[in-house]
Tab-separated table of C-alpha atoms in Angstrom:
chain	number	residue	atom	x	y	z
A	508	UNK	CA	0.000	0.000	0.000
A	509	UNK	CA	1.329	3.422	-1.018
A	510	UNK	CA	1.695	5.945	1.853
A	511	UNK	CA	1.137	9.584	0.907
A	512	UNK	CA	1.250	11.012	4.442
A	513	UNK	CA	4.531	12.841	3.763
A	514	UNK	CA	3.364	14.670	0.662
A	515	UNK	CA	-0.376	15.376	0.993
A	516	UNK	CA	-0.708	18.718	2.790
A	517	UNK	CA	-3.736	20.794	3.800
A	518	UNK	CA	-4.400	22.129	0.319
A	519	UNK	CA	-1.892	20.610	-2.085
A	520	UNK	CA	0.622	17.863	-2.722
A	521	UNK	CA	4.255	18.701	-2.032
A	522	UNK	CA	7.455	16.792	-1.367
A	523	UNK	CA	11.028	15.959	-2.351
A	524	UNK	CA	11.542	14.199	-5.699
A	525	UNK	CA	12.293	11.314	-5.976
A	526	UNK	CA	12.710	10.589	-2.249
A	527	UNK	CA	9.078	11.203	-1.268
A	528	UNK	CA	7.316	10.832	-4.598
A	529	UNK	CA	8.004	10.079	-8.242
A	530	UNK	CA	6.383	9.545	-11.644
A	531	UNK	CA	4.580	6.395	-10.467
A	532	UNK	CA	2.999	8.374	-7.629
A	533	UNK	CA	2.069	11.159	-10.045
A	534	UNK	CA	0.470	8.621	-12.406
A	535	UNK	CA	-1.628	7.196	-9.563
A	536	UNK	CA	-2.594	10.713	-8.440
A	537	UNK	CA	-3.699	11.548	-11.980
A	538	UNK	CA	-5.888	8.477	-12.123
A	539	UNK	CA	-7.391	9.234	-8.712
A	540	UNK	CA	-7.943	12.893	-9.652
A	541	UNK	CA	-9.926	11.887	-12.722
A	542	UNK	CA	-12.086	9.469	-10.707
A	543	UNK	CA	-12.740	11.786	-7.763
A	544	UNK	CA	-13.634	14.759	-9.968
A	545	UNK	CA	-15.615	12.570	-12.355
A	546	UNK	CA	-13.984	14.512	-15.164
A	547	UNK	CA	-14.149	13.482	-18.793
A	548	UNK	CA	-11.466	16.086	-19.532
A	549	UNK	CA	-8.817	17.934	-17.484
A	550	UNK	CA	-6.072	20.514	-18.024
A	551	UNK	CA	-2.475	20.187	-16.760
A	552	UNK	CA	0.282	22.801	-16.474
A	553	UNK	CA	3.833	22.766	-15.117
A	554	UNK	CA	6.591	25.052	-13.921
A	555	UNK	CA	10.276	25.087	-14.895
A	556	UNK	CA	11.579	22.615	-12.295
A	557	UNK	CA	13.685	19.776	-13.746
A	558	UNK	CA	11.221	17.169	-12.436
A	559	UNK	CA	8.084	18.899	-13.727
A	560	UNK	CA	7.951	17.539	-17.315
A	561	UNK	CA	8.149	13.902	-16.214
A	562	UNK	CA	5.766	14.246	-13.274
A	563	UNK	CA	3.144	16.228	-15.175
A	564	UNK	CA	3.203	13.819	-18.124
A	565	UNK	CA	2.811	10.834	-15.759
A	566	UNK	CA	-0.179	12.555	-14.114
A	567	UNK	CA	-1.695	13.149	-17.567
A	568	UNK	CA	-1.197	9.488	-18.452
A	569	UNK	CA	-2.870	8.466	-15.200
A	570	UNK	CA	-5.883	10.636	-15.900
A	571	UNK	CA	-6.072	9.389	-19.496
A	572	UNK	CA	-5.974	5.815	-18.227
A	573	UNK	CA	-9.279	6.570	-16.498
A	574	UNK	CA	-10.879	7.841	-19.705
A	575	UNK	CA	-10.234	11.574	-19.235
A	576	UNK	CA	-8.975	13.647	-22.161
A	577	UNK	CA	-6.030	15.806	-21.084
A	578	UNK	CA	-5.075	19.254	-22.363
A	579	UNK	CA	-1.438	19.973	-21.546
A	580	UNK	CA	-0.707	23.707	-21.513
A	581	UNK	CA	3.010	23.111	-20.908
A	582	UNK	CA	5.050	25.754	-19.113
A	583	UNK	CA	2.700	27.999	-17.155
A	584	UNK	CA	2.342	30.080	-14.043
A	585	UNK	CA	-0.137	28.766	-11.501
A	586	UNK	CA	-2.569	31.570	-12.262
A	587	UNK	CA	-2.270	30.715	-15.966
A	588	UNK	CA	-3.417	27.188	-15.066
A	589	UNK	CA	-6.330	28.708	-13.144
A	590	UNK	CA	-7.166	30.787	-16.222
A	591	UNK	CA	-7.172	27.600	-18.295
A	592	UNK	CA	-9.393	25.816	-15.770
A	593	UNK	CA	-11.768	28.770	-15.668
A	594	UNK	CA	-11.925	29.583	-19.371
A	595	UNK	CA	-12.074	25.938	-20.520
A	596	UNK	CA	-14.318	24.966	-17.584
A	597	UNK	CA	-12.141	21.952	-16.772
A	598	UNK	CA	-10.597	20.547	-13.592
A	599	UNK	CA	-6.897	21.352	-13.491
A	600	UNK	CA	-3.582	20.322	-11.996
A	601	UNK	CA	-0.527	22.572	-11.753
A	602	UNK	CA	2.863	20.971	-11.159
A	603	UNK	CA	4.899	23.291	-8.973
A	604	UNK	CA	6.409	23.519	-5.521
A	605	UNK	CA	6.021	27.296	-5.605
A	606	UNK	CA	8.832	28.837	-3.545
A	607	UNK	CA	10.295	25.585	-2.184
A	608	UNK	CA	13.885	24.595	-3.120
A	609	UNK	CA	14.706	22.850	-6.399
A	610	UNK	CA	14.466	19.271	-5.104
A	611	UNK	CA	10.785	19.753	-4.230
A	612	UNK	CA	7.797	19.489	-6.495
A	613	UNK	CA	4.058	19.486	-5.937
A	614	UNK	CA	0.578	19.662	-7.400
A	615	UNK	CA	-2.052	22.348	-6.916
A	616	UNK	CA	-5.380	20.900	-7.997
A	617	UNK	CA	-8.725	22.482	-8.772
A	618	UNK	CA	-12.124	21.513	-10.085
A	619	UNK	CA	-13.694	23.149	-13.137
A	620	UNK	CA	-13.809	26.924	-12.923
A	621	UNK	CA	-10.651	26.947	-10.736
A	622	UNK	CA	-12.688	25.806	-7.711
A	623	UNK	CA	-10.233	24.674	-5.020
A	624	UNK	CA	-9.355	21.112	-4.108
A	625	UNK	CA	-8.258	20.861	-0.474
A	626	UNK	CA	-8.531	18.283	2.291
A	627	UNK	CA	-12.299	18.755	2.622
A	628	UNK	CA	-12.985	19.222	-1.082
A	629	UNK	CA	-11.468	16.126	-2.645
A	630	UNK	CA	-7.816	15.912	-1.627
A	631	UNK	CA	-8.458	13.444	1.208
A	632	UNK	CA	-10.463	11.251	-1.208
A	633	UNK	CA	-7.687	11.392	-3.802
A	634	UNK	CA	-5.119	10.376	-1.192
A	635	UNK	CA	-7.276	7.499	0.070
A	636	UNK	CA	-7.881	6.218	-3.433
A	637	UNK	CA	-4.170	6.225	-4.266
A	638	UNK	CA	-3.284	4.517	-0.982
A	639	UNK	CA	-5.914	1.822	-1.534
A	640	UNK	CA	-5.039	1.398	-5.201
A	641	UNK	CA	-6.923	3.093	-8.033
A	642	UNK	CA	-9.237	0.581	-9.775
A	643	UNK	CA	-8.564	-0.131	-13.432
A	644	UNK	CA	-10.827	1.547	-15.976
A	645	UNK	CA	-12.312	-0.651	-18.672
A	646	UNK	CA	-13.588	2.093	-20.991
A	647	UNK	CA	-11.904	4.045	-23.767
A	648	UNK	CA	-8.586	5.690	-22.894
A	649	UNK	CA	-8.420	9.473	-22.889
A	650	UNK	CA	-6.455	11.496	-25.423
A	651	UNK	CA	-3.569	13.805	-24.455
A	652	UNK	CA	-3.206	17.000	-26.513
A	653	UNK	CA	-1.359	20.312	-26.208
A	654	UNK	CA	-2.747	23.854	-26.215
A	655	UNK	CA	-1.077	27.248	-25.736
A	656	UNK	CA	-3.254	29.396	-23.459
A	657	UNK	CA	-0.684	32.144	-22.759
A	658	UNK	CA	-2.108	34.628	-25.335
A	659	UNK	CA	-5.630	34.150	-23.976
A	660	UNK	CA	-4.411	34.536	-20.389
A	661	UNK	CA	-2.619	37.795	-21.221
A	662	UNK	CA	-5.596	39.192	-23.124
A	663	UNK	CA	-7.994	38.311	-20.320
A	664	UNK	CA	-5.899	40.058	-17.664
A	665	UNK	CA	-5.565	43.129	-19.867
A	666	UNK	CA	-9.349	43.208	-20.211
A	667	UNK	CA	-9.677	43.431	-16.406
A	668	UNK	CA	-7.192	46.268	-15.801
A	669	UNK	CA	-6.624	48.826	-18.553
A	670	UNK	CA	-3.036	50.076	-18.505
A	671	UNK	CA	-3.006	51.661	-21.948
A	672	UNK	CA	-3.667	55.208	-20.695
A	673	UNK	CA	-1.364	55.334	-17.642
A	674	UNK	CA	1.630	57.665	-17.528
A	675	UNK	CA	4.896	55.980	-18.537
A	676	UNK	CA	6.455	54.015	-15.689
A	677	UNK	CA	9.792	52.295	-15.258
A	678	UNK	CA	9.338	48.971	-13.467
A	679	UNK	CA	11.995	46.459	-12.479
A	680	UNK	CA	10.690	42.882	-12.466
A	681	UNK	CA	12.553	40.067	-10.683
A	682	UNK	CA	11.165	36.747	-11.895
A	683	UNK	CA	13.588	34.744	-9.752
A	684	UNK	CA	14.187	32.354	-12.695
A	685	UNK	CA	10.575	31.292	-12.206
A	686	UNK	CA	7.437	31.424	-14.306
A	687	UNK	CA	7.178	35.218	-14.184
A	688	UNK	CA	9.848	35.161	-16.879
A	689	UNK	CA	7.301	33.353	-19.057
A	690	UNK	CA	4.184	35.399	-18.284
A	691	UNK	CA	5.386	38.988	-17.687
A	692	UNK	CA	6.543	39.634	-21.272
A	693	UNK	CA	3.248	38.332	-22.671
A	694	UNK	CA	1.090	40.416	-20.322
A	695	UNK	CA	3.001	43.716	-20.226
A	696	UNK	CA	4.264	43.915	-23.809
A	697	UNK	CA	3.285	47.061	-25.681
A	698	UNK	CA	2.091	48.994	-22.630
A	699	UNK	CA	3.542	52.379	-21.509
A	700	UNK	CA	6.030	50.549	-19.300
A	701	UNK	CA	9.813	50.457	-19.391
A	702	UNK	CA	10.324	46.941	-18.007
A	703	UNK	CA	13.783	46.188	-16.606
A	704	UNK	CA	13.964	42.363	-16.465
A	705	UNK	CA	15.875	40.423	-13.806
A	706	UNK	CA	16.369	36.658	-13.864
A	707	UNK	CA	13.773	35.968	-16.580
A	708	UNK	CA	15.611	32.812	-17.701
A	709	UNK	CA	13.531	29.783	-16.679
A	710	UNK	CA	15.744	27.708	-14.391
A	711	UNK	CA	14.269	25.446	-11.724
A	712	UNK	CA	17.603	25.188	-9.919
A	713	UNK	CA	17.227	28.876	-8.924
A	714	UNK	CA	20.847	29.935	-9.570
A	715	UNK	CA	20.464	33.556	-8.398
A	716	UNK	CA	18.297	33.338	-5.283
A	717	UNK	CA	15.361	31.340	-3.941
A	718	UNK	CA	12.117	32.221	-5.678
A	719	UNK	CA	10.561	33.218	-2.361
A	720	UNK	CA	10.173	36.998	-2.101
A	721	UNK	CA	8.598	36.633	1.351
A	722	UNK	CA	12.174	36.230	2.639
A	723	UNK	CA	13.810	39.690	2.669
A	724	UNK	CA	17.168	38.374	1.458
A	725	UNK	CA	15.559	37.441	-1.861
A	726	UNK	CA	14.487	41.048	-2.476
A	727	UNK	CA	17.990	42.534	-2.142
A	728	UNK	CA	18.854	42.363	-5.855
A	729	UNK	CA	15.511	43.919	-6.841
A	730	UNK	CA	15.854	46.722	-4.304
A	731	UNK	CA	19.350	47.568	-5.543
A	732	UNK	CA	18.232	47.578	-9.191
A	733	UNK	CA	15.261	49.864	-8.470
A	734	UNK	CA	17.564	52.382	-6.801
A	735	UNK	CA	20.247	52.027	-9.472
A	736	UNK	CA	17.867	52.580	-12.398
A	737	UNK	CA	15.651	55.223	-10.761
A	738	UNK	CA	12.611	53.034	-11.364
A	739	UNK	CA	9.126	53.944	-10.181
A	740	UNK	CA	8.688	50.551	-8.524
A	741	UNK	CA	9.842	46.938	-8.477
A	742	UNK	CA	7.911	43.681	-8.694
A	743	UNK	CA	9.101	40.265	-7.491
A	744	UNK	CA	7.326	37.015	-8.348
A	745	UNK	CA	7.695	33.679	-6.609
A	746	UNK	CA	8.565	30.451	-8.441
A	747	UNK	CA	5.137	29.728	-9.900
A	748	UNK	CA	4.326	33.463	-10.232
A	749	UNK	CA	1.021	33.325	-8.387
A	750	UNK	CA	2.407	35.739	-5.774
A	751	UNK	CA	3.745	39.224	-6.386
A	752	UNK	CA	5.732	41.418	-4.003
A	753	UNK	CA	6.178	45.149	-4.515
A	754	UNK	CA	8.968	47.586	-3.624
A	755	UNK	CA	8.554	51.352	-3.923
A	756	UNK	CA	10.737	53.906	-5.727
A	757	UNK	CA	13.139	53.970	-2.765
A	758	UNK	CA	13.566	50.216	-2.905
A	759	UNK	CA	11.590	49.764	0.299
A	760	UNK	CA	9.202	46.790	0.451
A	761	UNK	CA	5.488	47.612	0.388
A	762	UNK	CA	3.680	45.259	2.737
A	763	UNK	CA	1.234	42.816	1.135
A	764	UNK	CA	-1.365	44.199	3.550
A	765	UNK	CA	-0.939	47.664	2.026
A	766	UNK	CA	-1.291	46.162	-1.455
A	767	UNK	CA	-4.415	44.319	-0.267
A	768	UNK	CA	-5.863	47.615	0.932
A	769	UNK	CA	-4.937	49.425	-2.289
A	770	UNK	CA	-6.539	46.795	-4.513
A	771	UNK	CA	-9.564	46.552	-2.201
A	772	UNK	CA	-10.178	50.290	-2.551
A	773	UNK	CA	-9.984	50.017	-6.351
A	774	UNK	CA	-12.391	47.061	-6.418
A	775	UNK	CA	-14.805	48.793	-4.032
A	776	UNK	CA	-14.879	51.786	-6.375
A	777	UNK	CA	-16.192	49.445	-9.072
A	778	UNK	CA	-18.373	47.377	-6.720
A	779	UNK	CA	-19.681	49.608	-3.893
A	780	UNK	CA	-20.541	47.793	-0.677
A	781	UNK	CA	-18.879	44.550	-1.730
A	782	UNK	CA	-17.232	42.042	0.597
A	783	UNK	CA	-13.435	41.812	0.834
A	784	UNK	CA	-11.717	38.772	2.350
A	785	UNK	CA	-8.495	38.992	4.342
A	786	UNK	CA	-6.711	36.311	6.313
A	787	UNK	CA	-6.122	36.714	10.020
A	788	UNK	CA	-2.449	37.659	9.540
A	789	UNK	CA	-3.065	40.692	7.328
A	790	UNK	CA	-2.744	44.055	9.034
A	791	UNK	CA	-5.605	45.455	11.086
A	792	UNK	CA	-5.430	48.358	8.618
A	793	UNK	CA	-7.092	46.198	5.941
A	794	UNK	CA	-10.510	45.743	7.600
A	795	UNK	CA	-10.367	49.377	8.770
A	796	UNK	CA	-9.800	50.656	5.228
A	797	UNK	CA	-12.399	48.320	3.720
A	798	UNK	CA	-15.005	49.689	6.164
A	799	UNK	CA	-13.923	53.272	5.489
A	800	UNK	CA	-14.645	52.713	1.792
A	801	UNK	CA	-18.051	51.158	2.396
A	802	UNK	CA	-17.060	47.520	2.067
A	803	UNK	CA	-17.568	44.530	4.348
A	804	UNK	CA	-14.366	42.847	5.584
A	805	UNK	CA	-14.449	39.123	6.382
A	806	UNK	CA	-11.556	37.381	8.148
A	807	UNK	CA	-10.572	33.822	7.273
A	808	UNK	CA	-7.864	31.214	7.778
A	809	UNK	CA	-4.586	31.289	5.868
A	810	UNK	CA	-4.461	29.313	2.626
A	811	UNK	CA	-5.886	29.499	-0.867
A	812	UNK	CA	-8.524	26.796	-0.480
A	813	UNK	CA	-9.976	28.496	2.620
A	814	UNK	CA	-9.949	31.951	1.017
A	815	UNK	CA	-11.611	30.697	-2.169
A	816	UNK	CA	-14.312	28.866	-0.235
A	817	UNK	CA	-15.097	31.979	1.800
A	818	UNK	CA	-15.180	34.089	-1.335
A	819	UNK	CA	-17.711	31.697	-2.864
A	820	UNK	CA	-19.917	31.819	0.244
A	821	UNK	CA	-19.826	35.620	0.556
A	822	UNK	CA	-19.520	36.496	-3.158
A	823	UNK	CA	-16.520	38.623	-2.185
A	824	UNK	CA	-15.060	40.791	-4.931
A	825	UNK	CA	-11.464	40.415	-3.725
A	826	UNK	CA	-9.296	38.692	-1.158
A	827	UNK	CA	-5.745	39.277	0.078
A	828	UNK	CA	-3.229	37.438	2.233
A	829	UNK	CA	-0.136	38.517	4.150
A	830	UNK	CA	1.909	36.207	1.918
A	831	UNK	CA	1.053	38.248	-1.218
A	832	UNK	CA	-1.619	35.951	-2.573
A	833	UNK	CA	-4.390	38.069	-4.129
A	834	UNK	CA	-7.754	36.609	-5.208
A	835	UNK	CA	-10.275	38.117	-7.598
A	836	UNK	CA	-13.930	37.321	-8.233
A	837	UNK	CA	-13.347	38.310	-11.865
A	838	UNK	CA	-10.627	35.639	-12.040
A	839	UNK	CA	-12.744	32.698	-10.875
A	840	UNK	CA	-11.928	33.633	-7.254
A	841	UNK	CA	-8.403	32.367	-7.890
A	842	UNK	CA	-5.133	33.986	-6.857
A	843	UNK	CA	-3.099	35.887	-9.419
A	844	UNK	CA	-0.050	37.947	-8.576
A	845	UNK	CA	-0.018	39.348	-12.091
A	846	UNK	CA	-3.466	40.928	-11.788
A	847	UNK	CA	-2.541	42.456	-8.416
A	848	UNK	CA	0.620	43.886	-9.998
A	849	UNK	CA	-1.477	45.401	-12.791
A	850	UNK	CA	-3.740	47.080	-10.217
A	851	UNK	CA	-0.655	48.614	-8.576
A	852	UNK	CA	0.629	49.818	-11.947
A	853	UNK	CA	-2.791	51.288	-12.787
A	854	UNK	CA	-3.090	53.061	-9.439
A	855	UNK	CA	0.436	54.485	-9.632
A	856	UNK	CA	0.230	55.372	-13.317
A	857	UNK	CA	-3.149	57.033	-12.886
A	858	UNK	CA	-1.704	59.848	-10.752
A	859	UNK	CA	1.514	61.845	-10.508
A	860	UNK	CA	2.816	60.924	-7.054
A	861	UNK	CA	5.263	58.239	-5.935
A	862	UNK	CA	4.320	54.757	-4.826
A	863	UNK	CA	5.543	55.414	-1.279
A	864	UNK	CA	3.164	58.383	-1.043
A	865	UNK	CA	0.324	56.408	-2.613
A	866	UNK	CA	0.491	53.572	-0.060
A	867	UNK	CA	1.299	55.718	3.000
A	868	UNK	CA	-2.292	55.725	4.273
A	869	UNK	CA	-2.574	51.967	3.804
A	870	UNK	CA	0.442	51.225	6.021
A	871	UNK	CA	-0.807	52.185	9.479
A	872	UNK	CA	0.872	49.705	11.807
A	873	UNK	CA	4.257	48.040	12.231
A	874	UNK	CA	4.503	44.366	11.318
A	875	UNK	CA	7.297	41.905	11.967
A	876	UNK	CA	6.821	39.944	8.793
A	877	UNK	CA	6.690	36.173	9.025
A	878	UNK	CA	9.409	34.727	11.269
A	879	UNK	CA	10.043	30.989	11.102
A	880	UNK	CA	11.385	28.911	13.985
A	881	UNK	CA	12.346	25.263	13.656
A	882	UNK	CA	11.350	23.511	16.871
A	883	UNK	CA	11.362	19.871	17.924
A	884	UNK	CA	7.805	19.973	19.293
A	885	UNK	CA	5.552	22.578	17.682
A	886	UNK	CA	2.591	21.944	19.978
A	887	UNK	CA	4.654	22.196	23.165
A	888	UNK	CA	6.268	25.452	22.053
A	889	UNK	CA	2.884	26.946	21.201
A	890	UNK	CA	1.439	25.922	24.560
A	891	UNK	CA	4.334	27.616	26.340
A	892	UNK	CA	3.390	30.867	24.581
A	893	UNK	CA	-0.309	30.395	25.360
A	894	UNK	CA	0.437	29.849	29.056
A	895	UNK	CA	2.450	33.077	29.194
A	896	UNK	CA	-0.332	35.282	27.772
A	897	UNK	CA	-3.757	33.661	28.100
A	898	UNK	CA	-5.827	34.664	31.085
A	899	UNK	CA	-4.276	38.093	31.499
A	900	UNK	CA	-6.715	41.049	31.674
A	901	UNK	CA	-7.613	42.445	28.257
A	902	UNK	CA	-5.968	39.562	26.372
A	903	UNK	CA	-8.024	37.813	23.679
A	904	UNK	CA	-7.088	34.359	22.352
A	905	UNK	CA	-8.430	33.077	19.018
A	906	UNK	CA	-7.777	29.567	17.695
A	907	UNK	CA	-9.264	29.966	14.215
A	908	UNK	CA	-5.888	29.304	12.577
A	909	UNK	CA	-3.045	28.427	14.861
A	910	UNK	CA	-3.182	30.791	17.822
A	911	UNK	CA	-3.830	34.535	17.660
A	912	UNK	CA	-3.311	36.507	20.868
A	913	UNK	CA	-4.241	40.188	20.993
A	914	UNK	CA	-4.192	43.186	23.315
A	915	UNK	CA	-5.389	46.771	22.963
A	916	UNK	CA	-2.919	47.881	20.306
A	917	UNK	CA	-1.059	44.720	19.307
A	918	UNK	CA	-1.555	41.120	18.238
A	919	UNK	CA	0.489	38.137	17.192
A	920	UNK	CA	-0.282	34.869	15.448
A	921	UNK	CA	1.628	31.634	15.888
A	922	UNK	CA	0.836	28.704	13.634
A	923	UNK	CA	2.538	25.549	12.364
A	924	UNK	CA	3.594	25.388	8.725
A	925	UNK	CA	1.580	23.012	6.543
A	926	UNK	CA	4.606	22.147	4.426
A	927	UNK	CA	7.671	22.338	6.708
A	928	UNK	CA	8.605	21.551	10.366
A	929	UNK	CA	8.299	25.183	11.429
A	930	UNK	CA	6.334	27.530	13.652
A	931	UNK	CA	5.459	30.787	11.891
A	932	UNK	CA	5.181	33.994	13.948
A	933	UNK	CA	3.578	37.239	12.774
A	934	UNK	CA	3.445	40.286	15.072
A	935	UNK	CA	1.740	43.670	14.632
A	936	UNK	CA	1.682	46.706	16.929
A	937	UNK	CA	1.026	50.447	16.858
A	938	UNK	CA	4.738	51.323	16.843
A	939	UNK	CA	8.114	49.738	16.210
A	940	UNK	CA	9.150	49.660	19.865
A	941	UNK	CA	6.058	47.750	20.982
A	942	UNK	CA	6.309	45.373	18.020
A	943	UNK	CA	9.987	44.595	18.626
A	944	UNK	CA	9.502	43.960	22.349
A	945	UNK	CA	6.555	41.649	21.720
A	946	UNK	CA	8.336	39.820	18.891
A	947	UNK	CA	11.442	39.205	20.998
A	948	UNK	CA	9.433	38.043	24.014
A	949	UNK	CA	7.464	35.499	21.971
A	950	UNK	CA	10.534	34.247	20.113
A	951	UNK	CA	12.320	33.741	23.424
A	952	UNK	CA	9.458	31.519	24.583
A	953	UNK	CA	9.398	29.549	21.325
A	954	UNK	CA	13.136	29.032	21.031
A	955	UNK	CA	14.038	28.942	24.698
């Protein structure tokens, strides 16, 4: 019996290749995916990792063995796969390990219309079916074909945000040798933008830096290039280009919470009174700003499957996460870093000021950013923190996702990673002194 416990996470498949999974596993997952979704046709995309061609083809063969026709879109960003799933109305599978190191690979799966597949929406069934053994299919085998959806993806995004009339902007883009190098030229070509490319060569060994802009060290090259070239802003995409990080004209990072607020304001202008989703780690400024602009903020757990489900329930127009995932109702409620980047370009290019001035009102509190701690016993470390704070006057504890503890003008969240043996800490406070003291006190408890 095949054991998938190491690679099936809360909302995707992810693990080291070939130690934890291989083409045979991918083939079985493809067969199980076809059976669980009941699909007669699916779409499959892949990133630039060395293992992606073999794994994605094996998955396609597995699905075809169950009678499903497979459309391979080849090299794609994750949001390009979501576009394909939405526009073709087919279940989809994207082969990527996002920002993880080169030896990892994974699968992000969705039903038709980019509807998420997570533990409660099919992933547990897929795992069980693979572990039990997928039954043979006695009908006609499916056909595997190829289709290029990149032009359609670019045209669709450009139909959602019009950049043709903005003032000329110089923008440095760091693709991190990931899929942004594939999608950015197609989407931004011919617009009033002077694009300065960095690391656009597709290379799944990530020779320049990890494709994880959430880690400040991976933004250093972009920040330097923005300052050196006098650019108006910089954009950094992660490995599968579904996340986008922004730095201003000074090279300073703009928090994903501020970007969430900026995009929310733009969407609320088009859809007055709409709902905006934010996860519990985004800044308190986000729900404040959404309310100030007549919208309804709704807080949810971290993770794309949870956000998408909540968007479907509330018919939210937009959703944002602290990790720079941005979700749009107009994009099948899926996350697309490219569309968020286009909103930033439109907002900046639609007025004469700098980006730092534009986002100043959206950046009201001081955040630590996500701090990872590797600990032997995650639960014990978290309980030590809970014991130190819970029960004190004015302290509120929320267990919606990990543990969130808050006071009058500060809060922190501590939660275990779904993909790595880590505890993730996020802290926010009214000023830098309060934030730093709280951060250091909690880290001392975790690591002590």
